């Protein structure tokens, strides 16, 4: 009910209860994890989704729900557009969201903007590597000058 009426954030306590009691039912546990992700993302609490991502790495019906997929993509696009790649010190969070989206929906730049997100990761990595290499070069030059 909460998911279908765009009130996922209000359903978090119920979703958490379903998640807790579904230890022996992997399909239900995956559904509850998907609902929790949608609820936390709706409330702007993306830092709370990371523990639930591992319950969505199988071939579960919950991950094929279009509403779930769209939630992941919308949240990822918000991070990308805000250039908020390292929010809460968790750059892997963004990658995990988009890995799930790619796994579910494919990697179609025109439809989902997933390629732009992955490319931004590569650019960030390249920038960090250039800075690191320049710092090493400077330190080596300083050591050579002292010798």
PDB file of C-alpha atoms in Angstrom:
ATOM      1  CA  UNK A   1       0.000   0.000   0.000  1.00  0.00           C
ATOM      2  CA  UNK A   2       2.737   2.517   0.930  1.00  0.00           C
ATOM      3  CA  UNK A   3       4.806   1.761  -2.160  1.00  0.00           C
ATOM      4  CA  UNK A   4       1.896   1.923  -4.596  1.00  0.00           C
ATOM      5  CA  UNK A   5       0.659   5.241  -3.189  1.00  0.00           C
ATOM      6  CA  UNK A   6       4.075   6.968  -3.225  1.00  0.00           C
ATOM      7  CA  UNK A   7       4.240   7.021   0.582  1.00  0.00           C
ATOM      8  CA  UNK A   8       7.143   4.584   0.954  1.00  0.00           C
ATOM      9  CA  UNK A   9       8.772   6.673   3.679  1.00  0.00           C
ATOM     10  CA  UNK A  10       5.750   6.206   5.935  1.00  0.00           C
ATOM     11  CA  UNK A  11       5.958   2.421   5.613  1.00  0.00           C
ATOM     12  CA  UNK A  12       9.489   1.990   6.986  1.00  0.00           C
ATOM     13  CA  UNK A  13       8.412   0.591  10.405  1.00  0.00           C
ATOM     14  CA  UNK A  14       6.209  -2.032   8.751  1.00  0.00           C
ATOM     15  CA  UNK A  15       8.834  -2.857   6.117  1.00  0.00           C
ATOM     16  CA  UNK A  16      11.416  -3.275   8.888  1.00  0.00           C
ATOM     17  CA  UNK A  17       9.115  -5.662  10.747  1.00  0.00           C
ATOM     18  CA  UNK A  18       8.506  -7.747   7.603  1.00  0.00           C
ATOM     19  CA  UNK A  19      12.252  -7.815   6.950  1.00  0.00           C
ATOM     20  CA  UNK A  20      12.941  -9.000  10.508  1.00  0.00           C
ATOM     21  CA  UNK A  21      10.458 -11.880  10.403  1.00  0.00           C
ATOM     22  CA  UNK A  22      11.333 -13.075   6.899  1.00  0.00           C
ATOM     23  CA  UNK A  23      14.624 -14.775   7.776  1.00  0.00           C
ATOM     24  CA  UNK A  24      13.499 -18.111   6.322  1.00  0.00           C
ATOM     25  CA  UNK A  25      11.844 -16.677   3.207  1.00  0.00           C
ATOM     26  CA  UNK A  26      14.477 -15.164   0.862  1.00  0.00           C
ATOM     27  CA  UNK A  27      11.856 -13.900  -1.599  1.00  0.00           C
ATOM     28  CA  UNK A  28       9.936 -12.022   1.102  1.00  0.00           C
ATOM     29  CA  UNK A  29      13.183 -10.751   2.614  1.00  0.00           C
ATOM     30  CA  UNK A  30      14.245  -9.356  -0.772  1.00  0.00           C
ATOM     31  CA  UNK A  31      10.838  -7.696  -1.162  1.00  0.00           C
ATOM     32  CA  UNK A  32      11.136  -6.127   2.300  1.00  0.00           C
ATOM     33  CA  UNK A  33      14.685  -4.955   1.506  1.00  0.00           C
ATOM     34  CA  UNK A  34      13.425  -3.350  -1.721  1.00  0.00           C
ATOM     35  CA  UNK A  35      10.613  -1.634   0.192  1.00  0.00           C
ATOM     36  CA  UNK A  36      13.088  -0.379   2.802  1.00  0.00           C
ATOM     37  CA  UNK A  37      15.347   1.043   0.096  1.00  0.00           C
ATOM     38  CA  UNK A  38      12.406   2.875  -1.423  1.00  0.00           C
ATOM     39  CA  UNK A  39      11.289   4.156   1.980  1.00  0.00           C
ATOM     40  CA  UNK A  40      14.703   5.400   3.046  1.00  0.00           C
ATOM     41  CA  UNK A  41      15.345   7.008  -0.333  1.00  0.00           C
ATOM     42  CA  UNK A  42      11.929   8.705  -0.227  1.00  0.00           C
ATOM     43  CA  UNK A  43      12.883  10.152   3.172  1.00  0.00           C
ATOM     44  CA  UNK A  44      16.295  11.294   1.946  1.00  0.00           C
ATOM     45  CA  UNK A  45      18.085   8.785   4.190  1.00  0.00           C
ATOM     46  CA  UNK A  46      20.220   7.068   1.582  1.00  0.00           C
ATOM     47  CA  UNK A  47      22.948   6.279   4.113  1.00  0.00           C
ATOM     48  CA  UNK A  48      20.574   3.698   5.651  1.00  0.00           C
ATOM     49  CA  UNK A  49      20.154   1.584   2.501  1.00  0.00           C
ATOM     50  CA  UNK A  50      23.612   0.012   2.343  1.00  0.00           C
ATOM     51  CA  UNK A  51      22.905  -2.918   4.741  1.00  0.00           C
ATOM     52  CA  UNK A  52      19.948  -4.002   2.603  1.00  0.00           C
ATOM     53  CA  UNK A  53      21.669  -4.023  -0.784  1.00  0.00           C
ATOM     54  CA  UNK A  54      23.107  -7.502  -0.272  1.00  0.00           C
ATOM     55  CA  UNK A  55      19.587  -8.953  -0.002  1.00  0.00           C
ATOM     56  CA  UNK A  56      18.872  -7.814  -3.548  1.00  0.00           C
ATOM     57  CA  UNK A  57      21.694  -9.579  -5.366  1.00  0.00           C
ATOM     58  CA  UNK A  58      19.718 -12.644  -6.383  1.00  0.00           C
ATOM     59  CA  UNK A  59      17.050 -13.350  -8.954  1.00  0.00           C
ATOM     60  CA  UNK A  60      14.175 -12.111  -6.791  1.00  0.00           C
ATOM     61  CA  UNK A  61      10.850 -10.841  -8.046  1.00  0.00           C
ATOM     62  CA  UNK A  62      11.241  -7.665  -5.960  1.00  0.00           C
ATOM     63  CA  UNK A  63      14.160  -6.361  -8.008  1.00  0.00           C
ATOM     64  CA  UNK A  64      12.163  -6.578 -11.227  1.00  0.00           C
ATOM     65  CA  UNK A  65       9.446  -4.259  -9.940  1.00  0.00           C
ATOM     66  CA  UNK A  66       9.513  -1.183 -12.218  1.00  0.00           C
ATOM     67  CA  UNK A  67       8.766   1.161  -9.307  1.00  0.00           C
ATOM     68  CA  UNK A  68      11.833  -0.156  -7.463  1.00  0.00           C
ATOM     69  CA  UNK A  69      14.047   0.264 -10.538  1.00  0.00           C
ATOM     70  CA  UNK A  70      12.819   3.790 -11.129  1.00  0.00           C
ATOM     71  CA  UNK A  71      13.456   4.674  -7.474  1.00  0.00           C
ATOM     72  CA  UNK A  72      17.085   3.581  -7.835  1.00  0.00           C
ATOM     73  CA  UNK A  73      17.582   5.499 -11.038  1.00  0.00           C
ATOM     74  CA  UNK A  74      15.917   8.678  -9.792  1.00  0.00           C
ATOM     75  CA  UNK A  75      18.030   8.686  -6.621  1.00  0.00           C
ATOM     76  CA  UNK A  76      21.194   8.032  -8.605  1.00  0.00           C
ATOM     77  CA  UNK A  77      20.363  10.815 -11.022  1.00  0.00           C
ATOM     78  CA  UNK A  78      19.811  13.201  -8.102  1.00  0.00           C
ATOM     79  CA  UNK A  79      23.293  12.397  -6.792  1.00  0.00           C
ATOM     80  CA  UNK A  80      24.789  12.765 -10.249  1.00  0.00           C
ATOM     81  CA  UNK A  81      23.081  16.079 -11.011  1.00  0.00           C
ATOM     82  CA  UNK A  82      24.084  17.467  -7.598  1.00  0.00           C
ATOM     83  CA  UNK A  83      27.647  16.205  -8.156  1.00  0.00           C
ATOM     84  CA  UNK A  84      27.264  14.714  -4.693  1.00  0.00           C
ATOM     85  CA  UNK A  85      29.437  11.689  -5.395  1.00  0.00           C
ATOM     86  CA  UNK A  86      30.959  11.223  -1.980  1.00  0.00           C
ATOM     87  CA  UNK A  87      27.974  11.986   0.248  1.00  0.00           C
ATOM     88  CA  UNK A  88      28.371  10.718   3.791  1.00  0.00           C
ATOM     89  CA  UNK A  89      31.854   9.478   2.957  1.00  0.00           C
ATOM     90  CA  UNK A  90      30.368   6.542   1.032  1.00  0.00           C
ATOM     91  CA  UNK A  91      31.278   6.774  -2.653  1.00  0.00           C
ATOM     92  CA  UNK A  92      30.523   3.061  -2.988  1.00  0.00           C
ATOM     93  CA  UNK A  93      26.852   3.704  -2.166  1.00  0.00           C
ATOM     94  CA  UNK A  94      26.276   5.435  -5.505  1.00  0.00           C
ATOM     95  CA  UNK A  95      28.068   2.713  -7.404  1.00  0.00           C
ATOM     96  CA  UNK A  96      26.019  -0.019  -5.680  1.00  0.00           C
ATOM     97  CA  UNK A  97      22.770   1.730  -6.597  1.00  0.00           C
ATOM     98  CA  UNK A  98      23.770   1.939 -10.233  1.00  0.00           C
ATOM     99  CA  UNK A  99      25.185  -1.557 -10.345  1.00  0.00           C
ATOM    100  CA  UNK A 100      21.742  -2.802  -9.300  1.00  0.00           C
ATOM    101  CA  UNK A 101      20.067  -0.579 -11.876  1.00  0.00           C
ATOM    102  CA  UNK A 102      22.379  -1.786 -14.652  1.00  0.00           C
ATOM    103  CA  UNK A 103      21.825  -5.388 -13.603  1.00  0.00           C
ATOM    104  CA  UNK A 104      18.045  -4.932 -13.795  1.00  0.00           C
ATOM    105  CA  UNK A 105      17.570  -2.614 -16.730  1.00  0.00           C
ATOM    106  CA  UNK A 106      20.641  -2.874 -18.898  1.00  0.00           C
ATOM    107  CA  UNK A 107      23.056  -0.102 -19.716  1.00  0.00           C
ATOM    108  CA  UNK A 108      21.223   2.189 -22.122  1.00  0.00           C
ATOM    109  CA  UNK A 109      22.522   5.776 -22.007  1.00  0.00           C
ATOM    110  CA  UNK A 110      19.546   7.197 -23.906  1.00  0.00           C
ATOM    111  CA  UNK A 111      16.969   5.686 -21.561  1.00  0.00           C
ATOM    112  CA  UNK A 112      18.553   5.599 -18.105  1.00  0.00           C
ATOM    113  CA  UNK A 113      21.631   7.849 -17.917  1.00  0.00           C
ATOM    114  CA  UNK A 114      23.541   4.983 -16.328  1.00  0.00           C
ATOM    115  CA  UNK A 115      26.550   5.440 -18.609  1.00  0.00           C
ATOM    116  CA  UNK A 116      26.940   9.076 -17.487  1.00  0.00           C
ATOM    117  CA  UNK A 117      27.147   7.920 -13.892  1.00  0.00           C
ATOM    118  CA  UNK A 118      29.770   5.278 -14.522  1.00  0.00           C
ATOM    119  CA  UNK A 119      31.755   7.708 -16.666  1.00  0.00           C
ATOM    120  CA  UNK A 120      31.691  10.224 -13.811  1.00  0.00           C
ATOM    121  CA  UNK A 121      33.202   7.594 -11.524  1.00  0.00           C
ATOM    122  CA  UNK A 122      35.992   6.945 -13.994  1.00  0.00           C
ATOM    123  CA  UNK A 123      36.669  10.691 -14.348  1.00  0.00           C
ATOM    124  CA  UNK A 124      36.797  11.085 -10.560  1.00  0.00           C
ATOM    125  CA  UNK A 125      39.193   8.158 -10.299  1.00  0.00           C
ATOM    126  CA  UNK A 126      41.403   9.570 -13.055  1.00  0.00           C
ATOM    127  CA  UNK A 127      41.483  12.968 -11.340  1.00  0.00           C
ATOM    128  CA  UNK A 128      42.454  11.404  -8.006  1.00  0.00           C
ATOM    129  CA  UNK A 129      45.174   9.343  -9.712  1.00  0.00           C
ATOM    130  CA  UNK A 130      46.639  12.426 -11.446  1.00  0.00           C
ATOM    131  CA  UNK A 131      46.720  14.268  -8.115  1.00  0.00           C
ATOM    132  CA  UNK A 132      48.319  11.293  -6.389  1.00  0.00           C
ATOM    133  CA  UNK A 133      50.947  10.882  -9.110  1.00  0.00           C
ATOM    134  CA  UNK A 134      51.751  14.615  -9.069  1.00  0.00           C
ATOM    135  CA  UNK A 135      52.151  14.481  -5.277  1.00  0.00           C
ATOM    136  CA  UNK A 136      54.506  11.511  -5.573  1.00  0.00           C
ATOM    137  CA  UNK A 137      56.502  13.317  -8.254  1.00  0.00           C
ATOM    138  CA  UNK A 138      56.841  16.387  -6.042  1.00  0.00           C
ATOM    139  CA  UNK A 139      57.943  14.303  -3.048  1.00  0.00           C
ATOM    140  CA  UNK A 140      60.497  12.446  -5.160  1.00  0.00           C
ATOM    141  CA  UNK A 141      61.843  15.744  -6.540  1.00  0.00           C
ATOM    142  CA  UNK A 142      62.163  17.092  -2.985  1.00  0.00           C
ATOM    143  CA  UNK A 143      64.016  13.938  -1.915  1.00  0.00           C
ATOM    144  CA  UNK A 144      66.338  14.206  -4.934  1.00  0.00           C
ATOM    145  CA  UNK A 145      67.070  17.862  -4.117  1.00  0.00           C
ATOM    146  CA  UNK A 146      68.017  16.951  -0.548  1.00  0.00           C
ATOM    147  CA  UNK A 147      70.395  14.238  -1.728  1.00  0.00           C
TER     148      UNK A 147
END
